[in-house]
Each structure stands twice: as C-alpha cells, then as structure tokens.
CSV table of C-alpha atoms in Angstrom, one decimal:
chain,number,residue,atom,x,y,z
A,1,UNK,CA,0.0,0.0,0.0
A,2,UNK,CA,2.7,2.7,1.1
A,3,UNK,CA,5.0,1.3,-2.6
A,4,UNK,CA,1.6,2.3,-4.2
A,5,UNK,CA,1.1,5.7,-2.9
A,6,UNK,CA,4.8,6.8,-3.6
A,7,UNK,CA,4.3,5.5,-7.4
A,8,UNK,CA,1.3,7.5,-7.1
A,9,UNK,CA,3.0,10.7,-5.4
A,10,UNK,CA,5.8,10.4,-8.0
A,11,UNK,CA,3.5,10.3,-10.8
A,12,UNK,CA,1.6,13.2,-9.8
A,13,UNK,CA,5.0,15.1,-9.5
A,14,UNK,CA,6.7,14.2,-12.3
A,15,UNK,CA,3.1,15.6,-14.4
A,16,UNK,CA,3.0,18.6,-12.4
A,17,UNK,CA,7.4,19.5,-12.9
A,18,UNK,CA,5.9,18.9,-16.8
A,19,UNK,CA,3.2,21.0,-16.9
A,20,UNK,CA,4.8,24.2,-14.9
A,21,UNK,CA,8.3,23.7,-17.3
A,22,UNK,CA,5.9,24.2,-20.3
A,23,UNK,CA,3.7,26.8,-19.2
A,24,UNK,CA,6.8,28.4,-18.4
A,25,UNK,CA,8.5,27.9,-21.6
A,26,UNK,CA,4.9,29.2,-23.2
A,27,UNK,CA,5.1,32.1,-20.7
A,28,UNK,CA,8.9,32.9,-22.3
A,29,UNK,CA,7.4,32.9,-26.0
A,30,UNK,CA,4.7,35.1,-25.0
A,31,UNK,CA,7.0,37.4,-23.4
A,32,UNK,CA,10.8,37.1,-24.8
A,33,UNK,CA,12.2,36.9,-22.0
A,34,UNK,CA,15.1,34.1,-21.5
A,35,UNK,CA,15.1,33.3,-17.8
A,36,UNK,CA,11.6,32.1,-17.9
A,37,UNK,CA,12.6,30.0,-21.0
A,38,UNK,CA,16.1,27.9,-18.9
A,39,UNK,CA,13.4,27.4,-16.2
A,40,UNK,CA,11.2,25.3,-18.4
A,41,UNK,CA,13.5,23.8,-19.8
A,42,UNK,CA,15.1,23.1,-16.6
A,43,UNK,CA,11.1,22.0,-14.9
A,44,UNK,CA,10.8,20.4,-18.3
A,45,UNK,CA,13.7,18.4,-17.8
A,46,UNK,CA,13.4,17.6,-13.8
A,47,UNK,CA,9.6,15.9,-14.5
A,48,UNK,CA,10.9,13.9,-17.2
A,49,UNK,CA,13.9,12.4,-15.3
A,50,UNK,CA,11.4,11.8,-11.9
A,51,UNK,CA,9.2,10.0,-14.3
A,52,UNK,CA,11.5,7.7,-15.6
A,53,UNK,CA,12.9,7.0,-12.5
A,54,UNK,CA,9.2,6.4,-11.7
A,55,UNK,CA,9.5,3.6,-14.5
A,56,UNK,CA,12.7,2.5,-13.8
A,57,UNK,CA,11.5,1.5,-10.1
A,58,UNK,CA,8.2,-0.1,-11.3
A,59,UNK,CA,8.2,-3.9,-10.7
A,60,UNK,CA,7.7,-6.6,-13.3
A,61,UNK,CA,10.4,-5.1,-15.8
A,62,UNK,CA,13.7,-6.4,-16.9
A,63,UNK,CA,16.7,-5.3,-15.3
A,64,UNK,CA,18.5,-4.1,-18.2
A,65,UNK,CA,15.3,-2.3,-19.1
A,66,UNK,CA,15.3,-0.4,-15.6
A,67,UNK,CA,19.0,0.6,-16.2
A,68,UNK,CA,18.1,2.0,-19.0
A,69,UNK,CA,15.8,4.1,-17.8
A,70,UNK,CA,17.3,4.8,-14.8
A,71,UNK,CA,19.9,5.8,-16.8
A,72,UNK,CA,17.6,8.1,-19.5
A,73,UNK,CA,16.2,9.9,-16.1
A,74,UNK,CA,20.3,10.6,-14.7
A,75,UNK,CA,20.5,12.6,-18.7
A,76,UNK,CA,16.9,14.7,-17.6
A,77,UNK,CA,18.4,15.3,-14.1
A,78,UNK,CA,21.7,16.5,-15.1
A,79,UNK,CA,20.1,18.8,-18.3
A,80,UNK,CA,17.6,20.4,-15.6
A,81,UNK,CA,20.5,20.7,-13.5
A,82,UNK,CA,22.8,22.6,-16.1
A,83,UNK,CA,19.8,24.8,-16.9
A,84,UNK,CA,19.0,26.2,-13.8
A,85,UNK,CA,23.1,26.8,-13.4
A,86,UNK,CA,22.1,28.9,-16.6
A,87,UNK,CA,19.3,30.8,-14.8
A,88,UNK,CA,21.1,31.7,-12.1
A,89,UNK,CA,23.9,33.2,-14.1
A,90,UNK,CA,21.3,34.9,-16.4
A,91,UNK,CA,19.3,36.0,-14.2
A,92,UNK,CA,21.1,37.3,-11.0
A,93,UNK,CA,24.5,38.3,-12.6
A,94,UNK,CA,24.4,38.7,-16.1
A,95,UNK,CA,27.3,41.0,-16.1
A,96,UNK,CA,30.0,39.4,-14.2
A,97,UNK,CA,32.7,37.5,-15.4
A,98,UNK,CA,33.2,35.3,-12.3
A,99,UNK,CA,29.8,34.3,-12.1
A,100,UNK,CA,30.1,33.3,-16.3
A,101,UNK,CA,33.4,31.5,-15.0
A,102,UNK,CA,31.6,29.6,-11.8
A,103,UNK,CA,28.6,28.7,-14.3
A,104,UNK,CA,30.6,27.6,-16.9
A,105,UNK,CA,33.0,25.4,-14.2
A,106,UNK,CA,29.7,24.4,-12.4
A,107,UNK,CA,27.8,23.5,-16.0
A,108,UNK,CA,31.2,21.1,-17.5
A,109,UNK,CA,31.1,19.7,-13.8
A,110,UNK,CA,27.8,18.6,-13.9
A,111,UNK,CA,27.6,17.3,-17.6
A,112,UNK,CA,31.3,15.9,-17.1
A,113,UNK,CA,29.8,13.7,-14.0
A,114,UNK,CA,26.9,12.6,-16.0
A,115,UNK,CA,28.6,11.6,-18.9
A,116,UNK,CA,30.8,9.4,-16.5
A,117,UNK,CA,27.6,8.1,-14.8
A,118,UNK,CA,26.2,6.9,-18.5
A,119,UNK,CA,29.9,5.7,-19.5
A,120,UNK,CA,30.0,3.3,-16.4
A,121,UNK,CA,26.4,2.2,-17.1
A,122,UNK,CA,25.4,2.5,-13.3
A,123,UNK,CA,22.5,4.6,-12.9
A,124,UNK,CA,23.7,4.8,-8.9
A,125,UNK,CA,27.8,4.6,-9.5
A,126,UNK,CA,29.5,3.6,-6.5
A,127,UNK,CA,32.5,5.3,-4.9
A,128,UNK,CA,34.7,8.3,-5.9
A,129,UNK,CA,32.2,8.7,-8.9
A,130,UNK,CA,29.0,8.4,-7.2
A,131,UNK,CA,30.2,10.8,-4.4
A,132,UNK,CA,31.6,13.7,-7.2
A,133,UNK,CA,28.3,13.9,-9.1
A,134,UNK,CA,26.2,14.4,-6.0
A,135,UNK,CA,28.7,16.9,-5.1
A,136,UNK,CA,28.3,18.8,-8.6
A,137,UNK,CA,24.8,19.2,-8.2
A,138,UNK,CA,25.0,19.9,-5.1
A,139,UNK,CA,27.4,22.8,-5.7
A,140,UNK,CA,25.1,24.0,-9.0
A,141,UNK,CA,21.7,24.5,-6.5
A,142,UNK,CA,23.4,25.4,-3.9
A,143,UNK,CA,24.4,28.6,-5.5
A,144,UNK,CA,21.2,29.3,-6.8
A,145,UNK,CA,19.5,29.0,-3.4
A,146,UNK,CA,22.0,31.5,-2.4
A,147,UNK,CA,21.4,34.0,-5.2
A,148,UNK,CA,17.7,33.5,-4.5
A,149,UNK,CA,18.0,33.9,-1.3
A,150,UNK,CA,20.1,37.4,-1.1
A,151,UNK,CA,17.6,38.9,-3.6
A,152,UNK,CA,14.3,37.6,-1.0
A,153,UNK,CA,16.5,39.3,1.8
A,154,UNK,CA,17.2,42.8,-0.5
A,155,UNK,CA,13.5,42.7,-1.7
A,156,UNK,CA,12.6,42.6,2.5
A,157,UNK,CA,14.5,45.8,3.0
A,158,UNK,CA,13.1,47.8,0.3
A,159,UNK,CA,9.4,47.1,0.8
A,160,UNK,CA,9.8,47.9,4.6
A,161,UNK,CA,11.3,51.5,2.9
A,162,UNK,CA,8.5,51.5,0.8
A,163,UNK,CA,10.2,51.1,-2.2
A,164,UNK,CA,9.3,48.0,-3.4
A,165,UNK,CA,5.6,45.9,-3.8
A,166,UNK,CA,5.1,43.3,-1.4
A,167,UNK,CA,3.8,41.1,-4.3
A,168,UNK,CA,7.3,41.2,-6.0
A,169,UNK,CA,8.7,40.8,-2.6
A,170,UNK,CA,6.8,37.3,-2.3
A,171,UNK,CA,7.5,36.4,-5.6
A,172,UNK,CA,11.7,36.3,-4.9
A,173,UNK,CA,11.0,34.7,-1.5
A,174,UNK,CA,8.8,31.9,-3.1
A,175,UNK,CA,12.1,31.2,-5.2
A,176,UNK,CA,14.3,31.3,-2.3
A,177,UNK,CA,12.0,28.4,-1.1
A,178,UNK,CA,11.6,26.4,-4.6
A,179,UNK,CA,15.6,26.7,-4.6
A,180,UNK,CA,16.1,25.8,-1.4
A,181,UNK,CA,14.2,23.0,-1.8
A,182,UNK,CA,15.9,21.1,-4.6
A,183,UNK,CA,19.1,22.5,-3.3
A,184,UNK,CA,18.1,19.8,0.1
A,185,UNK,CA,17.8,17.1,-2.0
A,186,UNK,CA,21.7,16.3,-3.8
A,187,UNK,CA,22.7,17.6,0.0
A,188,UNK,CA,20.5,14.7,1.7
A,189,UNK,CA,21.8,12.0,-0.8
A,190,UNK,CA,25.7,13.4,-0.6
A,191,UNK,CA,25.6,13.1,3.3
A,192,UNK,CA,23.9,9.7,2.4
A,193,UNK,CA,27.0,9.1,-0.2
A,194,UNK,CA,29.9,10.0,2.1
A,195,UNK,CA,28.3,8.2,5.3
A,196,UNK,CA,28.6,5.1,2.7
A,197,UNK,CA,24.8,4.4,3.4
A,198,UNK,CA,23.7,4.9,-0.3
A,199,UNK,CA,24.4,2.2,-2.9
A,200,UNK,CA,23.0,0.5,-5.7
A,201,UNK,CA,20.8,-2.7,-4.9
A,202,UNK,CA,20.7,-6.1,-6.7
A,203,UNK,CA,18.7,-6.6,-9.3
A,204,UNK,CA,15.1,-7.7,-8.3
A,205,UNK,CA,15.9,-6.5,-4.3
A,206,UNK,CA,14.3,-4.0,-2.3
A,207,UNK,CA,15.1,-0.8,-1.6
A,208,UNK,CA,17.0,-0.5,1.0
A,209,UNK,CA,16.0,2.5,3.7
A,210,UNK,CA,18.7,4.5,2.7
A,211,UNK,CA,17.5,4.4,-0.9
A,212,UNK,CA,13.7,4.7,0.2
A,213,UNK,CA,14.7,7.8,2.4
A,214,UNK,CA,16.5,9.4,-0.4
A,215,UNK,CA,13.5,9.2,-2.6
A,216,UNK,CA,11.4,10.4,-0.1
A,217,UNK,CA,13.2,13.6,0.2
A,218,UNK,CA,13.0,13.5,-4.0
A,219,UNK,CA,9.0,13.9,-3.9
A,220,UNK,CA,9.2,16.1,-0.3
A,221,UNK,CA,11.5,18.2,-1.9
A,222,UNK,CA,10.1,18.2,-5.7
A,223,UNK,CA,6.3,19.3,-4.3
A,224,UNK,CA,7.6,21.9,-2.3
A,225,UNK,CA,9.4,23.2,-5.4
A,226,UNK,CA,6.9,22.4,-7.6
A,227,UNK,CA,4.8,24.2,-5.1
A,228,UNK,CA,7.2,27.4,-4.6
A,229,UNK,CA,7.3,27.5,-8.7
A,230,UNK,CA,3.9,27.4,-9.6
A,231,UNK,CA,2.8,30.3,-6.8
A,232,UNK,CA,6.1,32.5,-8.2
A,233,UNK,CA,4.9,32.6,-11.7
A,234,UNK,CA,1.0,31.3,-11.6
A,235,UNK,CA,-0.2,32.9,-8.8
A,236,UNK,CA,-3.9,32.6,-8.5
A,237,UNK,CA,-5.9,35.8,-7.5
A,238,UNK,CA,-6.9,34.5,-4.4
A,239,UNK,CA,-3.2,34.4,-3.7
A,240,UNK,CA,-2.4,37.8,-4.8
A,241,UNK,CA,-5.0,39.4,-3.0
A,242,UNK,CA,-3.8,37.5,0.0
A,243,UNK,CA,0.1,38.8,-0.1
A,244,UNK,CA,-1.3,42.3,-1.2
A,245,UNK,CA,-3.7,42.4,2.2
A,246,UNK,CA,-1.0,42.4,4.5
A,247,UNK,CA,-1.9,39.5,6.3
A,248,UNK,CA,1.4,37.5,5.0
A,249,UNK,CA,4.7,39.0,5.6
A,250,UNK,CA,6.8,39.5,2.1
A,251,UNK,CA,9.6,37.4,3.6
C-alpha cells in the first residue's frame, strides 16, 4: 500500500514538474524573455527524469530495461541541473565575469559527471564517482539557493522603505523556497553518499532505507518546489489578493 502511494505521489510530481516547465517555456514565447525559457526547460527536464525513475523502479520489468531508464532519467536530471546553473547566471548576474566562469566550471562539472555516470552504465555509480556527481549538483543548486535567497533578503529591505511591492517581494522569497528545496535534496543524498549508506541494490531486491529515504526527500523536496514554482509565476488571485492584504509577511 505505502509502494503504491509513492508511485502514485511520483506520478503526480513528475506531471505537475511537466506542466509548470511548459507553461513556463509558453510564458517565455509570450513574453521574450530568456530566464523564464532555462526554467522550463530546466522544470521540463526535472519531471521527465522523476518519471522515468518512476518507471525505472516499477516492478515486473527487466533489469536491463530499468538501467536503462534509470539511466535516461540521470540525462533529464543533469540537463535540468545545467539549466538552472544557466538561470542563475542569467538572471542574478548577467554582467560578471566570475559568475560566467563559476557557471561555466559548475555546467562542465555537472555534464562531465553525467557523462561518466552513463559511460559506467550504473545509474547509482558507486564510490569516488557516485560521491563527485552528488557533489556537482550539489554545488550548482546550492548557488542558486544562495542568489535566491540574497535577492528575497534585499526585496525585504526595500518594501519595509516602501520602495518595493510586497507582491514582487513574495514572488523572490517563493524562489528562495523552490531553490532551497531542490538544493536539500543532492545535499541529503551526498551526506547519504559519504556516510557510505547509499548504494545500488541487486537486481530484483528491495530498496534499502537509505535508498527509500532518499526518494522520499525526492518527492518532499520536488512538491515543495513544484509548489514554490507554480505560486512565483501562476499565482492565483486569491493568492495575490492574500500577499497584497498584508496578512502574510513578504519574507
């Protein structure tokens, strides 16, 4: 019963990650503007690679069939991973040169490690591998939590000046959340990595906990994103008029 309402739960992620990456990349053809466009792509990406790892985990298939897939979602993971290393740089500091260096050293990171993860063959690589792409993604959301987060904090100051809208406000500290909540999840599965608690199990065995935990903080972490994302670009009226009323604080 509990097997059956994860697959569910995952399901229902992986559709909404979909729908919100393409309403977002409709959003960025509406509008022209380019950091609405790396987020869908990047959403996009993320609720493809949670659905095949949906499939992949799906009893009844053959083992090489799962690795394949588990493989197929590692690709989705590390292109929504590259993209938002894009946004961040495009849309927090356009202008520098160190943060085009750090995304550019973060972006080969990331794609270097999943091109190793797909020459190995081992959707979960073990050792030195395993423990240096959870690191790179790590790194990658990490800094994007942070450049969320010091825009929420700025945003703070200048509506209590009165110089900026408390929607707006919301709006930066709903990304600081969505960041911050995929940035939890490579941290949760790199403390799992360098504890040596997280490896890959036989064919045909069950998840051990660490694995189940891990993927628990997958779908915990992906629908408080999902979540975040959908109420920083969607926002219903009900919503709006709520921020706008006072009765929330802007951050």
């Amino acid at each position: 019963m509990a097997a059956a309402a994860r697959l569910v739960a995952t399901g229902l992620l992986s559709l909404g990650l979909l729908l919100l990456g393409l309403r977002l990349l409709g959003l960025a053809r509406r509008s022209g503007k380019t950091p609405e466009r790396w987020l869908g792509l990047a959403f996009a990406c993320a609720g493809a690679g949670v659905g095949l790892l949906l499939l992949a985990a799906l009893g009844g298939l053959a083992p090489e069939r799962a690795r394949r897939l588990a493989l197929a979602a590692q690709v989705g993971l590390s292109g929504a991973v590259t993209f938002l290393i894009v946004f961040a740089w495009r849309a927090f500091r356009p202008g520098s040169l160190a943060a085009g260096g750090l995304a550019l050293g973060l972006a080969g990171a990331n794609l270097a490690a999943g091109a190793a993860i797909l020459a190995t063959g081992a959707p979960v690589p073990a050792g030195a591998l395993g423990l240096l792409a959870v690191l790179a993604r790590s790194a990658a959301l990490s800094w994007l939590f942070v450049e969320s987060a010091r825009f929420a904090r700025r945003m703070r100051r200048r509506v209590a000046l009165g110089l900026a809208e408390p929607l707006v406000a919301n709006r930066f500290l709903l990304w600081s959340i969505w960041t911050g909540a995929l940035a939890a999840i490579p941290l949760f599965v790199l403390a799992l990595r360098a504890a040596g608690a997280l490896e890959a199990p036989a064919p045909g065995a069950p998840l051990p906990a660490a694995a189940r935990a891990a993927l628990a903080v997958l779908g915990l972490g992906g629908a408080v994103a999902l979540a975040a994302g959908w109420l920083a670009f969607f926002p219903p009226s009900a919503y709006r008029r709520w921020v706008a009323s006072g009765r929330r604080a802007p951050a």
